[in-house]
PDB file of C-alpha atoms and ligand atoms in Angstrom:
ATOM      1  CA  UNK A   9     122.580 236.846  93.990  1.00  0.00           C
ATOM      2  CA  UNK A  10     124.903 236.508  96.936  1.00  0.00           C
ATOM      3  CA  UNK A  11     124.837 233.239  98.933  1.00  0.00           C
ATOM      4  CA  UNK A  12     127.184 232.273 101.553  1.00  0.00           C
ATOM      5  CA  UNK A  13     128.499 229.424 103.209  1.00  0.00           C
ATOM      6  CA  UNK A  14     128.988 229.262 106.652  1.00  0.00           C
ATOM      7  CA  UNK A  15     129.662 226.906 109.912  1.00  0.00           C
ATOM      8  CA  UNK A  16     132.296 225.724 112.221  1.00  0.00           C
ATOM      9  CA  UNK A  17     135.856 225.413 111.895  1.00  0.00           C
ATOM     10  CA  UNK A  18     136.211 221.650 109.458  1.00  0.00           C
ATOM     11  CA  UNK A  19     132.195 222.040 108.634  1.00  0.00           C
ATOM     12  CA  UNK A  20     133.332 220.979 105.143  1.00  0.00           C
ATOM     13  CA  UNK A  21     132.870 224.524 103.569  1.00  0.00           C
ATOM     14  CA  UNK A  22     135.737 224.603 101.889  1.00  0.00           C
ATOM     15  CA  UNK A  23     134.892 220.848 100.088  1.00  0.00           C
ATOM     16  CA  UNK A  24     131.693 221.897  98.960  1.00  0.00           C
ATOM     17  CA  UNK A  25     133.140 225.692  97.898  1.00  0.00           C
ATOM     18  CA  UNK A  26     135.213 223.723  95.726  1.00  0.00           C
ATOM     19  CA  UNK A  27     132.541 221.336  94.408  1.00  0.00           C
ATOM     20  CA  UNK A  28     130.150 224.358  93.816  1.00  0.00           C
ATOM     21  CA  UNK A  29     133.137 225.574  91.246  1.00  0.00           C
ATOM     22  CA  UNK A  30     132.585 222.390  88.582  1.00  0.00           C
ATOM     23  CA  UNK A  31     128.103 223.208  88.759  1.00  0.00           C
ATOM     24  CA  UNK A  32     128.742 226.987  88.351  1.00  0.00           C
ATOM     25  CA  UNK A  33     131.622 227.763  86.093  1.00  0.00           C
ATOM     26  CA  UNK A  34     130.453 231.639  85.686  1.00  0.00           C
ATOM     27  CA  UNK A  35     130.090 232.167  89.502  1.00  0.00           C
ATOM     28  CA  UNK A  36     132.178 234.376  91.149  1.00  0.00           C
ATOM     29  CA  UNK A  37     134.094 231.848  94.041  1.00  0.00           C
ATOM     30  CA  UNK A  38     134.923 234.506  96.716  1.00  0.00           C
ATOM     31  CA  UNK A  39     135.972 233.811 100.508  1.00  0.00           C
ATOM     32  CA  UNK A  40     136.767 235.227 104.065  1.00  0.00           C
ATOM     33  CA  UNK A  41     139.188 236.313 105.391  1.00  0.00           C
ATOM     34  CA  UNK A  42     140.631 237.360 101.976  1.00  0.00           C
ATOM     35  CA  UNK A  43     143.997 236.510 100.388  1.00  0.00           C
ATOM     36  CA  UNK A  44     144.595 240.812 100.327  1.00  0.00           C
ATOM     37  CA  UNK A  45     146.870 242.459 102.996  1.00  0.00           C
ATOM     38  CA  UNK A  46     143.475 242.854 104.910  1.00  0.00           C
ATOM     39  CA  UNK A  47     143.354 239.751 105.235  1.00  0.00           C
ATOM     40  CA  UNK A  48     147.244 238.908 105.779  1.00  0.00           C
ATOM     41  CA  UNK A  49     146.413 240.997 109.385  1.00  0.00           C
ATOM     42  CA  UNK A  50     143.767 239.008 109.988  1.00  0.00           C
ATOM     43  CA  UNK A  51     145.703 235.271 109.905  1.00  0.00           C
ATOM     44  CA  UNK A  52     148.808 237.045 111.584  1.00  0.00           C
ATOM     45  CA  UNK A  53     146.234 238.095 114.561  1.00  0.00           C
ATOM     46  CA  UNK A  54     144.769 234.900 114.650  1.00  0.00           C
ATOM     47  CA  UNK A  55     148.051 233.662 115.708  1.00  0.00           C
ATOM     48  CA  UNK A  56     148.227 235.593 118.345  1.00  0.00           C
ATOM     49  CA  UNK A  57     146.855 233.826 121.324  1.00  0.00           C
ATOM     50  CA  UNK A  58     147.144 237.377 123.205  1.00  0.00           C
ATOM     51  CA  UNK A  59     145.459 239.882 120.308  1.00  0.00           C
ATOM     52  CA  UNK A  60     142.708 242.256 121.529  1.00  0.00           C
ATOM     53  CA  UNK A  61     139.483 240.704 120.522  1.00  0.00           C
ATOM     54  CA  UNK A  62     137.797 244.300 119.553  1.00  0.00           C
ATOM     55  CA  UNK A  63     141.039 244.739 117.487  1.00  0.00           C
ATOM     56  CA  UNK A  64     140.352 241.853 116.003  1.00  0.00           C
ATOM     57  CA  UNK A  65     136.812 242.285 115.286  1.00  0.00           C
ATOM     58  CA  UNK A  66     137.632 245.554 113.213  1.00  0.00           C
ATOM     59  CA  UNK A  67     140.578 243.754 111.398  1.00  0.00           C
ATOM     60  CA  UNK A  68     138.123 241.127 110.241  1.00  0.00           C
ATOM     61  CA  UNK A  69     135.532 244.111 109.813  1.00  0.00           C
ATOM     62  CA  UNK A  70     138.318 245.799 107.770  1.00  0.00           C
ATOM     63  CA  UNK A  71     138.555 242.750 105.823  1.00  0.00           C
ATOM     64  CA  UNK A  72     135.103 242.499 105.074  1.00  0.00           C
ATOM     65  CA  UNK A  73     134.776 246.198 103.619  1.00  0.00           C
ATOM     66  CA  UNK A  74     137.763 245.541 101.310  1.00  0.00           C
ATOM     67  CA  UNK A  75     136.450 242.268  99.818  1.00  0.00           C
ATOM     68  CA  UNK A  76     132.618 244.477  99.419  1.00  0.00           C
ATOM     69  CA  UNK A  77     133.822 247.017  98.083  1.00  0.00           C
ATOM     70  CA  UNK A  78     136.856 245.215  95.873  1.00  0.00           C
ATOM     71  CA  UNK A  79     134.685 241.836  94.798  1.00  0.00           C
ATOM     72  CA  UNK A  80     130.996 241.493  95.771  1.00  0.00           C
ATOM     73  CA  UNK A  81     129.788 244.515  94.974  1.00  0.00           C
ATOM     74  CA  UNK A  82     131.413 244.842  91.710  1.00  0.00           C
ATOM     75  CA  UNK A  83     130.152 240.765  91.003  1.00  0.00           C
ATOM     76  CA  UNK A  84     126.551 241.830  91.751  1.00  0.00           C
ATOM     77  CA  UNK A  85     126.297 244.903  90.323  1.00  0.00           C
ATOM     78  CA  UNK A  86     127.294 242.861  87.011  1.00  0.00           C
ATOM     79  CA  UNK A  87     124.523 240.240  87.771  1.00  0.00           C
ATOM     80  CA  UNK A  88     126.950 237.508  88.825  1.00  0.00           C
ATOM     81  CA  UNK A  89     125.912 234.399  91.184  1.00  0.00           C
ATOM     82  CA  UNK A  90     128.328 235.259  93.872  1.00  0.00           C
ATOM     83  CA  UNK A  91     128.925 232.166  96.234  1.00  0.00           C
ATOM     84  CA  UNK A  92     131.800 233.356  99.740  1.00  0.00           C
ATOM     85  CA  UNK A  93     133.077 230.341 101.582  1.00  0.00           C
ATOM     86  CA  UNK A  94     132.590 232.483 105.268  1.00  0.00           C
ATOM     87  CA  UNK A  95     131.099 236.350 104.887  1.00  0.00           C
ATOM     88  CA  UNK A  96     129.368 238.316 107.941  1.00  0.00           C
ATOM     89  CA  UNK A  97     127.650 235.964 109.779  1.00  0.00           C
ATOM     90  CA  UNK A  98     131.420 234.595 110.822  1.00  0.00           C
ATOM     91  CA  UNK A  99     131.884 237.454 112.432  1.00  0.00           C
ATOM     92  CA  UNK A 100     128.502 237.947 114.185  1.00  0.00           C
ATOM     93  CA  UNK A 101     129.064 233.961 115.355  1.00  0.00           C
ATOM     94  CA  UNK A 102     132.784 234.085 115.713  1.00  0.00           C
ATOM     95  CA  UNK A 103     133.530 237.224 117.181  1.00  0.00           C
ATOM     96  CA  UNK A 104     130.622 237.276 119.555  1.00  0.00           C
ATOM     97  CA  UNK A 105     132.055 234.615 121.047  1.00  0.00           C
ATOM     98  CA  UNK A 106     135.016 235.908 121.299  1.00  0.00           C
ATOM     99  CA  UNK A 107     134.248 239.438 123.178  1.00  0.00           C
ATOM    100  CA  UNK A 108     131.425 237.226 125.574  1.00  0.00           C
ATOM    101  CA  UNK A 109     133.585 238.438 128.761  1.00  0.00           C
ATOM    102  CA  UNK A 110     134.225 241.416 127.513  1.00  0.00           C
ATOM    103  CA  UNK A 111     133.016 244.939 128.572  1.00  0.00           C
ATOM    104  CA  UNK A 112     130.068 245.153 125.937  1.00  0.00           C
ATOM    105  CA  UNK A 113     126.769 244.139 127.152  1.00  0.00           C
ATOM    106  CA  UNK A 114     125.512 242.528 124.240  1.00  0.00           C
ATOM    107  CA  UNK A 115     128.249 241.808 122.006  1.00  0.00           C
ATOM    108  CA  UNK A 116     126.101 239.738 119.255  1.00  0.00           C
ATOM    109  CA  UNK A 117     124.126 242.954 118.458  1.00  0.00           C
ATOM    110  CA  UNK A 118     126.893 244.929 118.878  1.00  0.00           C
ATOM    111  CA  UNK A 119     128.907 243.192 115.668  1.00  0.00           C
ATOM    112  CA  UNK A 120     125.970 243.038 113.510  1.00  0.00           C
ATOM    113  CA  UNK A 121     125.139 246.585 114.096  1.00  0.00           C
ATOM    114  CA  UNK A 122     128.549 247.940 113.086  1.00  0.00           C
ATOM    115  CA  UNK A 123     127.725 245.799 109.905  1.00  0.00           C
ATOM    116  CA  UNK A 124     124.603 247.116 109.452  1.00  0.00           C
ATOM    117  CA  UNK A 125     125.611 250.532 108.140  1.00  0.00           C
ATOM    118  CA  UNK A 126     127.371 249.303 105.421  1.00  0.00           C
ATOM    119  CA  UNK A 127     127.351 246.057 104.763  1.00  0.00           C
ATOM    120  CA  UNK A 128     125.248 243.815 102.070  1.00  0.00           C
ATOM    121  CA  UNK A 129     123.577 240.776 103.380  1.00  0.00           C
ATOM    122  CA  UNK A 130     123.596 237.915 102.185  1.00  0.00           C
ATOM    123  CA  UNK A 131     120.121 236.412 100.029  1.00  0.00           C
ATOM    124  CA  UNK A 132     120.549 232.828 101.458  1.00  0.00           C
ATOM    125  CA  UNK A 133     123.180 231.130 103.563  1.00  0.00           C
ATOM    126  CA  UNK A 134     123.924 227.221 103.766  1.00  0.00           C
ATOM    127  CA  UNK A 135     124.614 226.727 107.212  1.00  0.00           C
ATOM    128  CA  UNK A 136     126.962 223.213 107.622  1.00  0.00           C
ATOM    129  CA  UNK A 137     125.649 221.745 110.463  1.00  0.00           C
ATOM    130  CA  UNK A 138     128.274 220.276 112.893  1.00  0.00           C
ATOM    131  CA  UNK A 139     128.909 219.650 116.472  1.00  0.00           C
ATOM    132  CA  UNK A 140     132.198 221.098 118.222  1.00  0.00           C
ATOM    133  CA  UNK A 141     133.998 217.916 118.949  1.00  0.00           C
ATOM    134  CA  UNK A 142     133.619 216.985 115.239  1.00  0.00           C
ATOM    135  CA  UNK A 143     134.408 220.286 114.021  1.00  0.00           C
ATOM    136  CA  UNK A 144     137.553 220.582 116.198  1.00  0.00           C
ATOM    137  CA  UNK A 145     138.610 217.319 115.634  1.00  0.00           C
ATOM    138  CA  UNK A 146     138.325 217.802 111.893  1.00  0.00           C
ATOM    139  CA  UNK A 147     139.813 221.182 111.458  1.00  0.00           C
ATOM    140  CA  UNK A 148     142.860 220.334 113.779  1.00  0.00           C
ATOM    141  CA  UNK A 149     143.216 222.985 115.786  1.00  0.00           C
ATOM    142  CA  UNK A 150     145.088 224.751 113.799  1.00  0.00           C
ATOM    143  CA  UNK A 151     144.615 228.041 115.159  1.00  0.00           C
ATOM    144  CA  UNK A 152     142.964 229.401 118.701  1.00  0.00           C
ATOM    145  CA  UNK A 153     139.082 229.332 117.133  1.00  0.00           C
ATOM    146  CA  UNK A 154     139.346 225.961 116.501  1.00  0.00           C
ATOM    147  CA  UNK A 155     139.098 224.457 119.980  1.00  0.00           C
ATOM    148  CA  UNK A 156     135.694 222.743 120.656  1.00  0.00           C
ATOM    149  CA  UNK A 157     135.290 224.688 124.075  1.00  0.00           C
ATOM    150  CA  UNK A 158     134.954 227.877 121.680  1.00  0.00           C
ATOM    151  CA  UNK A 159     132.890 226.363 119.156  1.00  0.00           C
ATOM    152  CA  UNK A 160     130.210 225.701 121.038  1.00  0.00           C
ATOM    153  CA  UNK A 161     129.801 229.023 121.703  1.00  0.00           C
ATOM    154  CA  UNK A 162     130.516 229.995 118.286  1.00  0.00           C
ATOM    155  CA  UNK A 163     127.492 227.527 117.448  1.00  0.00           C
ATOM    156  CA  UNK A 164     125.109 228.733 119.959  1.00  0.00           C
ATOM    157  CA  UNK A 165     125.698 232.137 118.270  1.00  0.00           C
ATOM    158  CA  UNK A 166     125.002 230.432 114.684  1.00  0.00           C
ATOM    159  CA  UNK A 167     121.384 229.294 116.052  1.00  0.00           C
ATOM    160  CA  UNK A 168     120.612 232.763 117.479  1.00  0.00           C
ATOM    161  CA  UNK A 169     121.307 233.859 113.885  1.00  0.00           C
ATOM    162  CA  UNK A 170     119.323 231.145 112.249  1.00  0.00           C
ATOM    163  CA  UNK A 171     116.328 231.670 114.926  1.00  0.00           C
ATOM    164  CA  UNK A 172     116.204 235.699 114.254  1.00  0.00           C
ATOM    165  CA  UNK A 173     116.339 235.172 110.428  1.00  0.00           C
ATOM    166  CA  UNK A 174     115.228 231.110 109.718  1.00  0.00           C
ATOM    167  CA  UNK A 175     113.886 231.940 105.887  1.00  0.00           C
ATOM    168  CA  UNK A 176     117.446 233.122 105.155  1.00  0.00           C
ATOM    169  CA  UNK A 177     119.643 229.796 105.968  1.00  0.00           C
ATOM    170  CA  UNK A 178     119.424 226.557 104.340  1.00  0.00           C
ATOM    171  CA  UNK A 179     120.808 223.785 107.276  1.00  0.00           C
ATOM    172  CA  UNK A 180     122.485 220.926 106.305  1.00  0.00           C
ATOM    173  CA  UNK A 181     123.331 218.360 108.166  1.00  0.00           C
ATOM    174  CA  UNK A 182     127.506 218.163 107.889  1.00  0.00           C
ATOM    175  CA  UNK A 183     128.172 215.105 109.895  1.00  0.00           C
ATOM    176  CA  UNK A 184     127.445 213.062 106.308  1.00  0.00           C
ATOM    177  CA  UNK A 185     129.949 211.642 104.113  1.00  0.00           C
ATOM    178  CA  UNK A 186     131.409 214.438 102.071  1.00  0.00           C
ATOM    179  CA  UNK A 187     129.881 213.150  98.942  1.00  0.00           C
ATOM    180  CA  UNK A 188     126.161 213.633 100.678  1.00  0.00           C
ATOM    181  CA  UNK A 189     126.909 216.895 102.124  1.00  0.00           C
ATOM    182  CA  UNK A 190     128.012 217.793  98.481  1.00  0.00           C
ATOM    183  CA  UNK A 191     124.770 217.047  96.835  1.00  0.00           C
ATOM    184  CA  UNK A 192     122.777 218.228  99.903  1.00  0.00           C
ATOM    185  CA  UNK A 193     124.380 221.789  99.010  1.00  0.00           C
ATOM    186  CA  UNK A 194     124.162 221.386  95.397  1.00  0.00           C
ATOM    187  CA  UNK A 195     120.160 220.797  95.374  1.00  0.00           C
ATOM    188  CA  UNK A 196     119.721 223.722  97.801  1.00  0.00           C
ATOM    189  CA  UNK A 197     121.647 226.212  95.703  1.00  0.00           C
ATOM    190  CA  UNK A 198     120.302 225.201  92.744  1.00  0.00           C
ATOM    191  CA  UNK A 199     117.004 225.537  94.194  1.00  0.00           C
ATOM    192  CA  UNK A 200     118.015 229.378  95.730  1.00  0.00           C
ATOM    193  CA  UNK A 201     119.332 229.956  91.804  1.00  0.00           C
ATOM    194  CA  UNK A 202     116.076 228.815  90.482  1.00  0.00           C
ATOM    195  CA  UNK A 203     114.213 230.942  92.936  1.00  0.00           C
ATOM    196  CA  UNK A 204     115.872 233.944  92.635  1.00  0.00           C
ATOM    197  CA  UNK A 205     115.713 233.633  88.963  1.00  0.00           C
ATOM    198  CA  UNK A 206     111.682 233.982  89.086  1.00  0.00           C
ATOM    199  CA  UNK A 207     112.064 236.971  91.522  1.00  0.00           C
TER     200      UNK A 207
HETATM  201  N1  ADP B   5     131.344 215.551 105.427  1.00  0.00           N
HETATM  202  C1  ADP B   5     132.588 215.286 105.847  1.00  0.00           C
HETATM  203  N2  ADP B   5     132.859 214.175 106.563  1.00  0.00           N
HETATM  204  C2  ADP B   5     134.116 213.913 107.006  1.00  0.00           C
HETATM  205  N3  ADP B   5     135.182 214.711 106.757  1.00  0.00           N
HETATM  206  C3  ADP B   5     134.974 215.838 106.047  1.00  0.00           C
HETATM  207  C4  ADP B   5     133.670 216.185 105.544  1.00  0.00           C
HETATM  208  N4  ADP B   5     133.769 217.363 104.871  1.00  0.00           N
HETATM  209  C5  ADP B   5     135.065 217.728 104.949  1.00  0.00           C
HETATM  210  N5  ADP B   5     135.797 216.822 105.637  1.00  0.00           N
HETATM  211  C6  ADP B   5     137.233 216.870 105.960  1.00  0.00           C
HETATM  212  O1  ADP B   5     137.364 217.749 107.073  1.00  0.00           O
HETATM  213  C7  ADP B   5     138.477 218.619 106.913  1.00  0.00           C
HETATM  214  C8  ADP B   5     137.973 220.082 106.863  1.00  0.00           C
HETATM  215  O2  ADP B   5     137.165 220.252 105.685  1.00  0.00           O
HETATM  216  P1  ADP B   5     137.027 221.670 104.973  1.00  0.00           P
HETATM  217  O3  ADP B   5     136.201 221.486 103.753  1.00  0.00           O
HETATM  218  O4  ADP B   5     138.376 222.312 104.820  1.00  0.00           O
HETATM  219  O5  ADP B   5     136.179 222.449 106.094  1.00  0.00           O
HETATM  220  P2  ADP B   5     136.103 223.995 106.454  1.00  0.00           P
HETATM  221  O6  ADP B   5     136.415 224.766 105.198  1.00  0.00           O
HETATM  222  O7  ADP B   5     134.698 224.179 106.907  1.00  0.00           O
HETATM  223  O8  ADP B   5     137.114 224.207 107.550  1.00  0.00           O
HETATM  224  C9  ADP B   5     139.172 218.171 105.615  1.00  0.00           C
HETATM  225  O9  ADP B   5     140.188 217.257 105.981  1.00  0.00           O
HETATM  226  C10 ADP B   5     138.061 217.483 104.826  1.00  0.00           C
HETATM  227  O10 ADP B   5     138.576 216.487 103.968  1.00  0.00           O
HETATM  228  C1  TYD B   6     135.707 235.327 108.224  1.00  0.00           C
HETATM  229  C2  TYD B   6     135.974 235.030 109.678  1.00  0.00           C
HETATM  230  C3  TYD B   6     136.725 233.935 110.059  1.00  0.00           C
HETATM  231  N1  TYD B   6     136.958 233.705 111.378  1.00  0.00           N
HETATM  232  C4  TYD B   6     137.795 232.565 111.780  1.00  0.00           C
HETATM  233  C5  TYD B   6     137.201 231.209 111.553  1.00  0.00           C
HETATM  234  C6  TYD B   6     138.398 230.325 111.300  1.00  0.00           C
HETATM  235  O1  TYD B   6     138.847 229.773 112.550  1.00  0.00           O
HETATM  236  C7  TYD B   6     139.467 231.285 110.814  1.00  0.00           C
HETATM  237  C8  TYD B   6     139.887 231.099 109.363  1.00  0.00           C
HETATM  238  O2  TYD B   6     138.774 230.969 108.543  1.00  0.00           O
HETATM  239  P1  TYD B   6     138.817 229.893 107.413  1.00  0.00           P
HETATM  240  O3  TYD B   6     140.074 230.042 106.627  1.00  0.00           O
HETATM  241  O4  TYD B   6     137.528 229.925 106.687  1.00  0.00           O
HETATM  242  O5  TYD B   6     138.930 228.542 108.286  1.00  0.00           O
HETATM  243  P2  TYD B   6     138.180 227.150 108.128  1.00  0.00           P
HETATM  244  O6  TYD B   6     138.352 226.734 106.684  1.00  0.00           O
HETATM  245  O7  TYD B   6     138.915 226.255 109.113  1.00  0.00           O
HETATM  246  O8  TYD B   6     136.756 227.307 108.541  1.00  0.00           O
HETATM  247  O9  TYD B   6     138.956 232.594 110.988  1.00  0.00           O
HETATM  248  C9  TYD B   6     136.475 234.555 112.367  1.00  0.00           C
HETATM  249  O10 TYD B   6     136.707 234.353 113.563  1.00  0.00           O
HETATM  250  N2  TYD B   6     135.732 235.636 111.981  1.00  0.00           N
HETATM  251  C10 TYD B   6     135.457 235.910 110.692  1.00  0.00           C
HETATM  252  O11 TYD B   6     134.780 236.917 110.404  1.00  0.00           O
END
């Protein structure tokens, strides 16, 4: 079972990626962008305030394929509970945003088609709930996605995705004290393990 974690920039996915660890010792912990050279293009692009945003699409895309081919599908083919801090749905939220003013007409469906030949979605995603400001404020704009001006375009994108797909994302609201988001996310997945298990 693959379930992903996804939201703004300082949602908290990262604390409650790391929480998940202690509940499911035998999971495979997996994130994007990865720590391969794949993903070393990807963090030296998203220093560049200047990079091509279809060029940067494909390096993420790139990324993506790599960490398929190289983790999930390997985890899941052996029957593992595979839980990715960020997957595809950063792209189709991120990305979109990012190529808005560009020269494709419908950029969201353009990024989740070019996944669509060969990607594997995801069985459930927890979706940390968080406004811009807060996200922005709590990530520290440490690179140029995490500005909240962005974000909230990034999250308008998220809520397209939830409203085309709602029985596949789990919302939580990430404005809560860590330690609430934590057990929010740790009832919900061990609800989707529970599930899955009877299917
Ligand atoms: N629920 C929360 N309330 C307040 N601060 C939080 C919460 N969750 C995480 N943080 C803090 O916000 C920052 C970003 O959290 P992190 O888990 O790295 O988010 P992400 O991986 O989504 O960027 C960290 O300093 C973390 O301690
Ligand atoms: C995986 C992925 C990340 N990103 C962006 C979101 C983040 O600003 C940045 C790095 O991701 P990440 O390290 O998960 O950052 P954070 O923990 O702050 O959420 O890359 C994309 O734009 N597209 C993608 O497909």
């Amino acid at each position: 079972m693959l379930i992903t974690l996804e939201g703004l920039d300082g949602s908290g996915k990262t604390t409650v990626w790391e929480a998940l660890q202690a509940v499911y010792p035998d999971a495979v912990f997996t994130c994007e962008p990865t720590d391969s050279w794949y993903g070393d293009a990807v963090y030296r692009s998203m220093t560049d305030e200047d990079a091509d945003s279809l060029a940067e699409l494909f390096l993420f895309t790139a990324d993506h394929a790599d960490h398929l081919s190289r983790v999930v599908r390997p985890a899941l083919a052996e029957g593992d509970l595979v839980i990715s801090d960020r997957y595809s749905d950063s792209r189709f939220a991120y990305q979109a945003a990012s190529l808005e003013d560009s020269e494709l007409r419908r950029p969201l469906d353009y990024v989740r088609g070019i996944h669509a030949a060969f990607s594997r979605p995801p069985d459930a995603t927890i979706y940390l709930d968080v406004d811009p400001e807060t996200a922005a404020a709590r990530a520290g704009a440490t690179n140029k996605f995490e500005r909240a001006s962005y974000l909230r375009r990034v999250r308008e994108n998220y809520e397209r995705l939830i409203d085309a797909q709602p029985h596949r994302f789990v919302r939580v609201d990430a404005t809560q004290p860590p330690e609430d988001v934590v057990e929010m996310v740790e009832r919900s997945v061990e609800r989707l393990v529970r599930e899955g298990d009877r299917t």
